[in-house]
Coordinates of C-alpha atoms in Angstrom, one line a residue:
X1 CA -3.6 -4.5 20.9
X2 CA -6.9 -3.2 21.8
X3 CA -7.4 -1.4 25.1
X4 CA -8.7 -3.6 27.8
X5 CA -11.8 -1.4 29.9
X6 CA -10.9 -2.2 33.0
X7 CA -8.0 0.7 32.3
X8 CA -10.5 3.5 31.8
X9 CA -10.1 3.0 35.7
X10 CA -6.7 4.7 35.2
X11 CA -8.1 8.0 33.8
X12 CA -9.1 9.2 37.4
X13 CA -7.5 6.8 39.7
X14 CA -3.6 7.2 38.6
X15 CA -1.8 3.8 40.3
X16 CA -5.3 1.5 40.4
X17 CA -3.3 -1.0 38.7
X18 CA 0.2 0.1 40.2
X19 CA 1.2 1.6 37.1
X20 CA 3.3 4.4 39.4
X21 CA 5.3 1.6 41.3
X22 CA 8.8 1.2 40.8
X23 CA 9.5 -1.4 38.6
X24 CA 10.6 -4.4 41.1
X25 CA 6.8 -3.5 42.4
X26 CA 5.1 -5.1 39.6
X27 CA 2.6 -3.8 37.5
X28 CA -0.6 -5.7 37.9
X29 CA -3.5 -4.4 35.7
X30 CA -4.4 -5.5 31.5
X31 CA -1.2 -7.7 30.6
X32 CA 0.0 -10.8 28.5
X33 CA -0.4 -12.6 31.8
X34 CA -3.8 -12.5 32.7
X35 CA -5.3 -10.9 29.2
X36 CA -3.4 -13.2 26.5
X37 CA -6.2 -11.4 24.2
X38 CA -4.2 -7.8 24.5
X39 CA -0.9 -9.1 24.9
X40 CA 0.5 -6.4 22.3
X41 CA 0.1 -3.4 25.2
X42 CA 1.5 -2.7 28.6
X43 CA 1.8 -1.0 31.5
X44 CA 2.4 2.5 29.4
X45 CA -0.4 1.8 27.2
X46 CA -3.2 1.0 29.6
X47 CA -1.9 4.3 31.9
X48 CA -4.6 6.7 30.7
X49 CA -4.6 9.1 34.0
X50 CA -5.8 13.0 33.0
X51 CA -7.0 13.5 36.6
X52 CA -10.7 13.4 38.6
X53 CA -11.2 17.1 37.3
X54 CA -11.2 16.3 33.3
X55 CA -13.2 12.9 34.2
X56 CA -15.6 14.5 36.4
X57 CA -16.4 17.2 34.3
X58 CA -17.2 15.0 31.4
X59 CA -19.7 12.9 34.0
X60 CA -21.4 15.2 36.1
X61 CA -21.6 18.5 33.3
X62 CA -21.4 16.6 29.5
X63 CA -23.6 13.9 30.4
X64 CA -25.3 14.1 33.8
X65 CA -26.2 17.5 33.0
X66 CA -26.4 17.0 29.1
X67 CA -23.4 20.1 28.5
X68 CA -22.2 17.1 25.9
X69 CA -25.3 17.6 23.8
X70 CA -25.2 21.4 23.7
X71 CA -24.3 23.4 20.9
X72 CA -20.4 23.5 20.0
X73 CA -19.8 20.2 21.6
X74 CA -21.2 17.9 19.8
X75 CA -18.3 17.8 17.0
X76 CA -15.9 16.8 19.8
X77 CA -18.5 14.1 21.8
X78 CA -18.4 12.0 18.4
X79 CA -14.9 12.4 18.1
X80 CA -14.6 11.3 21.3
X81 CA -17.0 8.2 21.4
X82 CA -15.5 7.0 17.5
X83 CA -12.0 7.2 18.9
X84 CA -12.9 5.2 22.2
X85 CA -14.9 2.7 20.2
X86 CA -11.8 2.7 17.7
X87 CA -9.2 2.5 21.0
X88 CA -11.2 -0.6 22.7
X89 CA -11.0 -2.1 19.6
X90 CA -12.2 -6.3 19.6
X91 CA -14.1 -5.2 23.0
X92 CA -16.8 -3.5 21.2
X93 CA -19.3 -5.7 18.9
X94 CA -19.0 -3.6 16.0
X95 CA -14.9 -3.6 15.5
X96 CA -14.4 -6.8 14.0
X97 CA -17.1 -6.1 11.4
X98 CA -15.5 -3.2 10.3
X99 CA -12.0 -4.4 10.4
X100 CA -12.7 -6.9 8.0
X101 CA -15.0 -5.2 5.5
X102 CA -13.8 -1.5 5.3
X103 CA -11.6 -1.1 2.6
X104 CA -8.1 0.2 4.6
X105 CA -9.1 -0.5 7.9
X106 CA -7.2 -3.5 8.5
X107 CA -3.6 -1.1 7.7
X108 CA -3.9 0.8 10.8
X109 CA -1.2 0.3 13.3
X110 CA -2.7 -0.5 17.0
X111 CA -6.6 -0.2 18.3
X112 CA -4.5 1.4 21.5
X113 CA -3.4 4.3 19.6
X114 CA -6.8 6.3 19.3
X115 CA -6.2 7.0 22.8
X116 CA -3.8 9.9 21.3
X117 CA -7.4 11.3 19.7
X118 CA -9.2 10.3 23.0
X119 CA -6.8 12.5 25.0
X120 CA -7.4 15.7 22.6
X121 CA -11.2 15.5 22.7
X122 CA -11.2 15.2 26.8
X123 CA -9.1 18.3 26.8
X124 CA -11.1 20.3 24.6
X125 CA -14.2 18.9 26.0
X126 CA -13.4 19.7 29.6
X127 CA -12.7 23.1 28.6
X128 CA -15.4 23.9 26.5
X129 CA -17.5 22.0 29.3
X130 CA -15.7 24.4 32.3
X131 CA -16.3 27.8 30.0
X132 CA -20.0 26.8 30.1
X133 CA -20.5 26.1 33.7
X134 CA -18.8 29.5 34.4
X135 CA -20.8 31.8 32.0
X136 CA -24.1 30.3 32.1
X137 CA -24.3 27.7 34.8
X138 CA -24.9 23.9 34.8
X139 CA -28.1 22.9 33.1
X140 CA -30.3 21.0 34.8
X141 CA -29.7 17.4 36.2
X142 CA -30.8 14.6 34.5
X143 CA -31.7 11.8 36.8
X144 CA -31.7 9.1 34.4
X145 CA -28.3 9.9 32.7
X146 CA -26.7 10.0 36.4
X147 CA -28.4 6.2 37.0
X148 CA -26.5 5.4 33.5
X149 CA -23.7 6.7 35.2
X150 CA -23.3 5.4 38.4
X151 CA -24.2 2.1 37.1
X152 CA -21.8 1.9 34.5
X153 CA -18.9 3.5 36.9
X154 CA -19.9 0.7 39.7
X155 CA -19.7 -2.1 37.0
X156 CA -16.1 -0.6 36.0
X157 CA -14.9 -0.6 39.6
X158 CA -15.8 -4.1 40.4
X159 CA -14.4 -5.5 36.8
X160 CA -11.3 -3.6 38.1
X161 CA -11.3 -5.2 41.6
X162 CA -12.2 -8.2 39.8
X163 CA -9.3 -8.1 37.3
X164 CA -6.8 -7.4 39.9
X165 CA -7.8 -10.1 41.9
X166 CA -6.2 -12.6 39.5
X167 CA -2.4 -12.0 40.6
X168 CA -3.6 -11.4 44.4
X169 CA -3.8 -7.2 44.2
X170 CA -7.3 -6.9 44.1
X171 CA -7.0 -5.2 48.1
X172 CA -4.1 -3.0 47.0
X173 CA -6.6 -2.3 43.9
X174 CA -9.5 -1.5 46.6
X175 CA -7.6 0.9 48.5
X176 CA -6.4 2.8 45.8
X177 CA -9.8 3.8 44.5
X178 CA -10.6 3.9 48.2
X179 CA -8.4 6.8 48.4
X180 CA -9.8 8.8 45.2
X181 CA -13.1 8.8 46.5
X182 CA -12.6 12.2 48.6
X183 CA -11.5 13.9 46.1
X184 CA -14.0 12.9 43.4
X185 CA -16.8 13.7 45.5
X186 CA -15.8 17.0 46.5
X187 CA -15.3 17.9 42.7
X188 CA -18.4 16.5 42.3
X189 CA -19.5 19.3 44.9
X190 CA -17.8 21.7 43.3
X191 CA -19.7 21.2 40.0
X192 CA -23.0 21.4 41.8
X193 CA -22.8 24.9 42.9
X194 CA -25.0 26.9 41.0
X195 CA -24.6 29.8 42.7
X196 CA -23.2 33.7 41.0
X197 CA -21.0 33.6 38.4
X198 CA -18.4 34.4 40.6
X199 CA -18.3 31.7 43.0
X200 CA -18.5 29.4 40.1
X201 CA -15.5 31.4 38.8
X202 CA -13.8 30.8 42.3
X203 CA -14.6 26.4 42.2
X204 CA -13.3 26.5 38.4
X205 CA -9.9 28.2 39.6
X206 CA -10.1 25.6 42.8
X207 CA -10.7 22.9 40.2
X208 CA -7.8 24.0 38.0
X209 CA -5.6 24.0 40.7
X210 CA -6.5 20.5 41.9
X211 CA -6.0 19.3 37.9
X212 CA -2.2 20.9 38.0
X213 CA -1.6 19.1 40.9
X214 CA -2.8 15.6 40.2
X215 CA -0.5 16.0 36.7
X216 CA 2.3 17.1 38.6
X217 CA 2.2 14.4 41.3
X218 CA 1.4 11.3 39.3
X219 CA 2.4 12.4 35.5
X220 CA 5.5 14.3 35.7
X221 CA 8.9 12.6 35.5
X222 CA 7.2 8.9 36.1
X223 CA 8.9 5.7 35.4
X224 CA 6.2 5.7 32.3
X225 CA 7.2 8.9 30.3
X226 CA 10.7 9.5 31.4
X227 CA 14.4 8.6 31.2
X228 CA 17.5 9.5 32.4
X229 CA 18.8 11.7 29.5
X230 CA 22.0 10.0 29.3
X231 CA 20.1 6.9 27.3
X232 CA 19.7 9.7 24.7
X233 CA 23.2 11.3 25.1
X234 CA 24.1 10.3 21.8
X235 CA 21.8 12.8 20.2
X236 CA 23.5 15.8 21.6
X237 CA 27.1 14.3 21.1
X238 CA 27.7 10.9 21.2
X239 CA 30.8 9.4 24.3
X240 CA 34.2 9.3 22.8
X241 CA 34.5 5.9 21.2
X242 CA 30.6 6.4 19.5
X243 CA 31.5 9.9 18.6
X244 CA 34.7 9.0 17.0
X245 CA 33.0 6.0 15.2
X246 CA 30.2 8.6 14.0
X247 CA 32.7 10.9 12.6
X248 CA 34.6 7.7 10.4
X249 CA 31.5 7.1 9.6
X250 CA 30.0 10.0 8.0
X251 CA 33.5 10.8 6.5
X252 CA 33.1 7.8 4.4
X253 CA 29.6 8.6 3.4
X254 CA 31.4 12.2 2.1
X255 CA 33.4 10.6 0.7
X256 CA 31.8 8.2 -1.7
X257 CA 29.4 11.2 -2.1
X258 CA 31.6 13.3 -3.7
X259 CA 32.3 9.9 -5.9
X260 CA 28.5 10.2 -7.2
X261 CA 27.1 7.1 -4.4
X262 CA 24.5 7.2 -2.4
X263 CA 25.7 3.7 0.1
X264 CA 23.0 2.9 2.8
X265 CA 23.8 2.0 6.2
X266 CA 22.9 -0.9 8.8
X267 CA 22.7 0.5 12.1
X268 CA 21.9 -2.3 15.1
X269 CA 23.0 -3.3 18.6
X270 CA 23.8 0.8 19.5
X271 CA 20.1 1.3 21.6
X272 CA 17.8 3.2 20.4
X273 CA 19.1 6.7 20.6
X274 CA 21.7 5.6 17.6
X275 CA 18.1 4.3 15.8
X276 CA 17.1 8.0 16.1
X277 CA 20.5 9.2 15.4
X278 CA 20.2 8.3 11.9
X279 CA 17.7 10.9 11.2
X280 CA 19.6 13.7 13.0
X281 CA 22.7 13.8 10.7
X282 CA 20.7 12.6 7.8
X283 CA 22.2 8.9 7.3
X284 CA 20.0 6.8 4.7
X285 CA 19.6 3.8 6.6
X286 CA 17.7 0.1 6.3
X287 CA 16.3 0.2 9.7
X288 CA 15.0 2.8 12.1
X289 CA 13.3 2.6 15.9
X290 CA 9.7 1.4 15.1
X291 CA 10.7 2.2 11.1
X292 CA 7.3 2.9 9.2
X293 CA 5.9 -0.1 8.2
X294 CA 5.6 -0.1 4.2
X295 CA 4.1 -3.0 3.2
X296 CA 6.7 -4.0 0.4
X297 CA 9.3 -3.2 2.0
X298 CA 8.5 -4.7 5.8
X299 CA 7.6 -7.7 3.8
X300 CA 10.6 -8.3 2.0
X301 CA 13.9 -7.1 3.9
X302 CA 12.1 -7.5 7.6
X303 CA 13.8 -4.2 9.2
X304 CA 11.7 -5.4 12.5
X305 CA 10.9 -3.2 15.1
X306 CA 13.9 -3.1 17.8
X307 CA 17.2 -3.2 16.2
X308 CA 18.6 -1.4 18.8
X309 CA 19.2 -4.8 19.8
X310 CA 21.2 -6.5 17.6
X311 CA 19.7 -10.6 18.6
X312 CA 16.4 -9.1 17.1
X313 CA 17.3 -8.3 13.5
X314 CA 16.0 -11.4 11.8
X315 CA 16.6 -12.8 8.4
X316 CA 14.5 -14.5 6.2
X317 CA 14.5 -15.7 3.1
X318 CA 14.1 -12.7 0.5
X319 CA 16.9 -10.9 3.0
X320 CA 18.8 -14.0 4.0
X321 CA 22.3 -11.8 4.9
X322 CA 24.3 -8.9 3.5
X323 CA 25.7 -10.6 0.4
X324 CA 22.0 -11.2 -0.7
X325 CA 20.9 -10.6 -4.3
X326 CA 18.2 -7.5 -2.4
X327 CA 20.8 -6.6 0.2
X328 CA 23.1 -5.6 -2.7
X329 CA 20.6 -3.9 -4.9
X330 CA 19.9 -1.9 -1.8
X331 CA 23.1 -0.4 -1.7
X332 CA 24.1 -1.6 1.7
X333 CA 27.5 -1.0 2.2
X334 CA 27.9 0.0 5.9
X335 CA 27.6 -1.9 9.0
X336 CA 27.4 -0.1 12.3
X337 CA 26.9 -2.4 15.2
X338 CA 27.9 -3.1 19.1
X339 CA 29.9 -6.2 18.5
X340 CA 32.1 -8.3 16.2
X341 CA 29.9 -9.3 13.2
X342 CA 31.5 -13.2 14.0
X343 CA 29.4 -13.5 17.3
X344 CA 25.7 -13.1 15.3
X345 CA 25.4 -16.7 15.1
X346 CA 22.1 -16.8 12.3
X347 CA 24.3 -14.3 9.8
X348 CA 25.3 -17.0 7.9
X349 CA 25.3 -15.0 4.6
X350 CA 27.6 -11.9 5.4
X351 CA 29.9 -11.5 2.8
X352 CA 33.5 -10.1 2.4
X353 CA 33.8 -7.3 4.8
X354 CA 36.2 -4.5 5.2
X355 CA 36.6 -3.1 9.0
X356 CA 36.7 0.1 9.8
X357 CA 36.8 0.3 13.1
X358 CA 37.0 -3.1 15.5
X359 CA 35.9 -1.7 19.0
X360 CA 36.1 -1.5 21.7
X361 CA 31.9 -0.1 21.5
X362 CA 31.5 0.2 18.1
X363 CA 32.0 -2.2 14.8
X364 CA 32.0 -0.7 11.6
X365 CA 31.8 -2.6 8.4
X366 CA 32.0 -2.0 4.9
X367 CA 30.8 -4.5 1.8
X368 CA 32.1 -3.9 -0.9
X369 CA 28.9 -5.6 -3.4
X370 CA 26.6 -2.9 -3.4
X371 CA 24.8 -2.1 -6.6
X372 CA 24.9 1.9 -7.5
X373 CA 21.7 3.7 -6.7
X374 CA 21.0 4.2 -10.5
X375 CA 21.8 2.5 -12.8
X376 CA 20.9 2.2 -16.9
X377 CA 19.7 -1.2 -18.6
X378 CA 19.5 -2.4 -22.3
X379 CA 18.8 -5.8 -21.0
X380 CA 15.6 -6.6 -19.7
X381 CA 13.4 -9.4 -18.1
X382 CA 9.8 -9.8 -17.0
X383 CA 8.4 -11.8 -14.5
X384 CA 6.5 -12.1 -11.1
X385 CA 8.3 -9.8 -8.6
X386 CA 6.8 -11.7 -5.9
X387 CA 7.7 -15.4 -7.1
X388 CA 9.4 -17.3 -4.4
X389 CA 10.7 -21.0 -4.9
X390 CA 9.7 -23.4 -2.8
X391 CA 12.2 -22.4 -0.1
X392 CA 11.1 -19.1 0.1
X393 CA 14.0 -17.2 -1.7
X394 CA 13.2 -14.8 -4.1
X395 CA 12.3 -16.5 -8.0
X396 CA 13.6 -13.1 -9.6
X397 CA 16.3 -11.8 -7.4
X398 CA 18.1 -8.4 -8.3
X399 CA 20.5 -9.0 -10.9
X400 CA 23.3 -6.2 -11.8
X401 CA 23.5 -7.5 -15.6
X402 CA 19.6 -7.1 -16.1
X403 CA 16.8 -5.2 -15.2
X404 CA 13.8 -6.8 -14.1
X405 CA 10.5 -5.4 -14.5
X406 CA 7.4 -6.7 -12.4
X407 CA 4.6 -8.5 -15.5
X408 CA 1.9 -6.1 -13.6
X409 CA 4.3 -2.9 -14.9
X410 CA 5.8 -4.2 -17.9
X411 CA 7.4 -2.1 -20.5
X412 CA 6.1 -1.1 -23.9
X413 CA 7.1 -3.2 -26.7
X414 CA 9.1 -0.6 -28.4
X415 CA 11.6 -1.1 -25.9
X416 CA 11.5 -5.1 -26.1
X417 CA 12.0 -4.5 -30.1
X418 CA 15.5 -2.7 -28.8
X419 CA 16.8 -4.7 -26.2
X420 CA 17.9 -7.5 -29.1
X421 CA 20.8 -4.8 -29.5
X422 CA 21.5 -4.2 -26.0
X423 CA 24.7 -1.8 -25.2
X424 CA 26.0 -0.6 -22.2
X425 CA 24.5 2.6 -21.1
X426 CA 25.3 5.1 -18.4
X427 CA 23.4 7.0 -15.2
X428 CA 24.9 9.7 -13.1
X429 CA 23.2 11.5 -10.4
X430 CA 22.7 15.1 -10.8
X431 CA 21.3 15.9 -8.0
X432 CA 19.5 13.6 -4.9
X433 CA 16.6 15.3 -2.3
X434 CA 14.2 12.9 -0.3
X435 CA 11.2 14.2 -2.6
X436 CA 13.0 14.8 -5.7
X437 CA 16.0 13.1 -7.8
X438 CA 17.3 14.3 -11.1
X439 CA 19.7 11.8 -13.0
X440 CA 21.7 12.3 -16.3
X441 CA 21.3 9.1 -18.7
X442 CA 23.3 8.2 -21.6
X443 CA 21.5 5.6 -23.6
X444 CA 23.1 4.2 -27.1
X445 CA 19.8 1.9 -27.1
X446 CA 16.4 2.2 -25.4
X447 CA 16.8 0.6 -22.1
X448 CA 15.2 0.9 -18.2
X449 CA 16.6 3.6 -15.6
X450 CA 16.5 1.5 -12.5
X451 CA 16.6 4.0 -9.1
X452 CA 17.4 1.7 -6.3
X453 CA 14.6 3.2 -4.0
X454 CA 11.6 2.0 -2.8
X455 CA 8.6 1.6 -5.1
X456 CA 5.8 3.3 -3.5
X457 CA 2.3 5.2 -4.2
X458 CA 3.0 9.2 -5.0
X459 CA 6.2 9.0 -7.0
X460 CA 6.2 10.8 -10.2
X461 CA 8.5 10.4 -13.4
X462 CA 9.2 13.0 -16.5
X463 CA 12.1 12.3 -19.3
X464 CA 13.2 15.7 -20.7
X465 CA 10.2 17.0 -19.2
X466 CA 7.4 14.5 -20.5
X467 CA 5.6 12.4 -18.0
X468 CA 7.0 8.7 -17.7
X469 CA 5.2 6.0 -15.7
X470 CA 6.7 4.4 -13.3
X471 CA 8.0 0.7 -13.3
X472 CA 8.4 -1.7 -10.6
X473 CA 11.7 -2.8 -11.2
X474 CA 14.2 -5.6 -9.2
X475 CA 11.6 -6.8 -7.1
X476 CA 11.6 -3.6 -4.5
X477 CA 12.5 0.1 -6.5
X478 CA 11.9 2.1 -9.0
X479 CA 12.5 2.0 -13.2
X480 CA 11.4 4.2 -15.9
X481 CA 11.6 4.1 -19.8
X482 CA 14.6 5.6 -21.5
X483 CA 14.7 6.5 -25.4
X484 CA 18.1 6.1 -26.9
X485 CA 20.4 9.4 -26.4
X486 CA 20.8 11.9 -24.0
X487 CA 17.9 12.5 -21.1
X488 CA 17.9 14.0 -18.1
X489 CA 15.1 12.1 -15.7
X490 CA 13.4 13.7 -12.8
X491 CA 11.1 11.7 -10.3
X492 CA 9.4 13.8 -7.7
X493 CA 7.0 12.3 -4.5
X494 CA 4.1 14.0 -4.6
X495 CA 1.3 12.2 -2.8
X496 CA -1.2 14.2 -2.8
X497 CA -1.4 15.2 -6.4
X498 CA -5.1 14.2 -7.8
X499 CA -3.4 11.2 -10.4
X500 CA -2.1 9.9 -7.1
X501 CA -5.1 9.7 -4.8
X502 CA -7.4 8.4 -7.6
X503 CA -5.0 5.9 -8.3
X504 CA -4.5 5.2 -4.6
X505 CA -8.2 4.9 -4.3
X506 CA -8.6 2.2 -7.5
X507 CA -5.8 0.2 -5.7
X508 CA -7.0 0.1 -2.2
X509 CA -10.6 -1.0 -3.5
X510 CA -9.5 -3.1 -6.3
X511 CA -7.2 -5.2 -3.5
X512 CA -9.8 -5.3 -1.1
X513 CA -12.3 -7.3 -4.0
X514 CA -9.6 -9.3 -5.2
X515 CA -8.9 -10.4 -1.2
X516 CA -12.4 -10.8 -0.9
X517 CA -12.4 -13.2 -4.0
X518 CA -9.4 -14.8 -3.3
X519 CA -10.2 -15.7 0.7
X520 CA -13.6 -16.8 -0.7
X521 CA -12.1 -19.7 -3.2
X522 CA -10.2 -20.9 -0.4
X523 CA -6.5 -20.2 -2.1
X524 CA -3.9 -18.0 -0.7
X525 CA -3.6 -14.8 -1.9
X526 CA -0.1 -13.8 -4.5

């Protein structure tokens, strides 16, 4: 997913690769089918286009002219070069190196999406660059930095040419850039004049007019950046049928609020706007349109990336269906989804299932398995969260009667002296935020708290006020220490507390030695 050069072409020359055509026109530049290397971007991606005006300025005043090395833009030229380096990715010699051997490098998402920093530092830079050339003129011209130039812009424009050629468009790729060439050089022109400060007032407002109008004409509204807003409609309020199946279902979720539960909800096969819809009226769901990508988690239940399409919400082995051991620990007690469950054809593993509404647009489901959110244990196991047998299922599965503690958090003995007189306990919620939960425990013996949300960096834990750690508990969530009695137990997310970021900081090097170690004995890593 790195950005392929030949679209820097794109930044001043808006359909070089007929990114603008309508879509039965074909899109011909950096793609799966020519570039198998960078099959992870697209037209959208490679469609960098800020205008000749932004472009020029850098060329001809930042480095031509050396504005880039003057005082005050410095800061932003290295931001800009790092992102660029950062955004072309496996195209530049010293990516790979770093990938591999910076500790946390590897976690970021896409090479492609430093273009987002690339974008901020040509804005700034063009306008610090402009400010300059108004107040106190363009410096002098550097011939040798304009040879760097040309040559490196002629090298681009034949790659591009070059590039296009492959599915037959490199004329229709000619003629494009044929076509910007006017108007670059008479920006170019523009630049040049080094006359009073108020004709080079009069080309900057010439200039700025020219840049509004490129962004108008070839940004605005394109097939790239906009929709018709009734994909979205949803959002605003939903078409009869998906609005009544919205209200049913967020009258069930008052409902078994009021009874103390906290179910979570499947939502697939309702487009993307009903993805998004989740986090409008504050549904806690399993899924989400690109849902962040936390490691445990992505690993273990597979939300994917697209289940606005119901064919793409995959199964594996730790999440086999919605009467697995994790799907129930989860909580998952609502379905929401554009067909009958029957016509899935890999959900072998479903479960009994209540409906709630059957149609015509919308499916609702309701399982009736799911563990509560918290949940008190005298009875306790330890083991390797991660075990899988040999067909890939989960060694340690969630089990309702038990709760089971990861061997790299274990808890102290103390508790393993009590659980040999294990009694049923109690957990109520007291009150639920998405940074802070307070439950009320009634323990008869020491035991394990178990919160049925996700383990992760940042969360915090204090019985009757006294710091706690923090277990890993049923393979995926949360547990905590209880004393025998009464407690009340608040956890809180606070990520950037000090504990947290040196812990955070131990971790991330500590994995990247033991991955080192463990890639260099030639066995695969837990």
């Amino acid at each position: 997913a790195s950005l392929h050069p030949t679209s820097l072409l794109s930044m001043a020359v808006p359909n070089v690769f007929g990114s603008l055509n309508m879509m039965n026109l074909g899109y011909w530049g950096p793609q799966a089918a020519i570039t198998p290397d960078v099959a992870a971007t697209d037209d959208s991606f490679n469609y960098l286009f800020v205008g000749a005006v932004p472009v020029a300025v850098l060329l001809v005043l930042g480095i031509c002219r050396g504005g880039l090395l003057r005082q005050g833009a410095r800061t932003w030229m290295a931001i800009l070069v790092l992102a660029l380096l950062f955004s072309l990715g496996r195209y530049t010699p010293l990516f790979p190196f770093v990938f591999e051997h910076v500790p946390g490098f590897s976690y970021f998402r896409r090479p492609v999406d430093g273009l987002f920093i690339v974008g901020l530092a040509i804005a700034v830079l063009a306008g610090h660059l402009s400010n300059t050339y108004v107040r106190q003129g363009p410096a002098n011209f550097n011939r040798g930095a304009a040879i760097i130039v040309a040559v490196a812009a002629i090298g681009l424009l034949i790659s591009g040419v070059g590039l296009a050629q492959f599915t037959g468009h490199g004329f229709a790729t000619t003629i494009e850039i044929a076509g910007a060439l006017p108007l670059w050089f008479a920006t170019t022109m523009l630049l040049s004049w080094q006359r009073a400060d108020s004709r080079r007032s009069m080309a900057l407002v010439v200039l700025a007019l020219i840049a509004a109008a490129q962004l108008l004409v070839h940004n605005a509204a394109s097939r790239l950046n906009g929709e018709p807003s009734a994909i979205y409609s949803a959002l605003e309020g939903a078409p009869g049928d998906e609005q009544a199946a919205l209200d049913l279902l967020q009258g069930e979720l008052v409902r078994r609020h009021r009874e103390g539960s906290r179910p979570r909800v499947e939502i697939i096969g309702m487009g993307g706007a009903w993805q998004n819809l989740a986090m409008v009226h504050g549904l806690e769901v399993t899924t989400g349109y690109n849902p962040l990508r936390i490691g445990l988690y992505d690993r273990l239940v597979v939300p994917g990336e697209s289940p606005a399409n119901a064919a793409d919400r995959k199964f594996s082995r730790t999440f086999s269906g919605y009467d697995c051991p994790l799907a129930r620990a989860l909580g998952l007690e609502y379905l929401v989804i554009g067909r009958p469950m029957a016509e899935i054809e890999q959900w072998v593993r479903h479960g009994r299932a209540d409906v709630l509404l059957a149609g015509p647009t919308v499916w609702i489901y309701r399982f009736g398995t799911a563990m509560p959110r918290v949940k008190f244990h005298s009875r306790i196991e330890v083991a390797d969260a991660d075990a899988l047998t040999k067909g890939g299922q989960l060694l340690h599965p969630p089990d309702g009667d038990r709760a089971i503690l990861d061997d790299e958090t274990p808890p102290s003995g103390r508790i393993w002296r009590m659980a040999a007189a294990a009694r049923d306990g109690e957990a109520r919620l007291a009150s639920w935020r998405a940074d802070r939960i307070e439950i009320e425990v009634s323990a008869p013996t020491a035991g394990v708290l178990v919160v049925h949300d996700t383990y992760y960096p940042g969360w915090t834990a204090r019985v009757d006020g006294l710091p706690a750690p923090i277990l890993r508990a049923d393979t995926l969530f949360r547990g905590v220490e209880i004393p025998a009695g009464t407690h009340r137990v608040v956890m809180t997310f606070e990520p950037l507390s000090v504990s947290n970021l040196l812990t955070a900081a131990r971790g991330l090097l500590g994995s990247r030695q033991d991955a080192s170690e463990t890639y260099g004995s030639g066995q695969p890593t837990r």
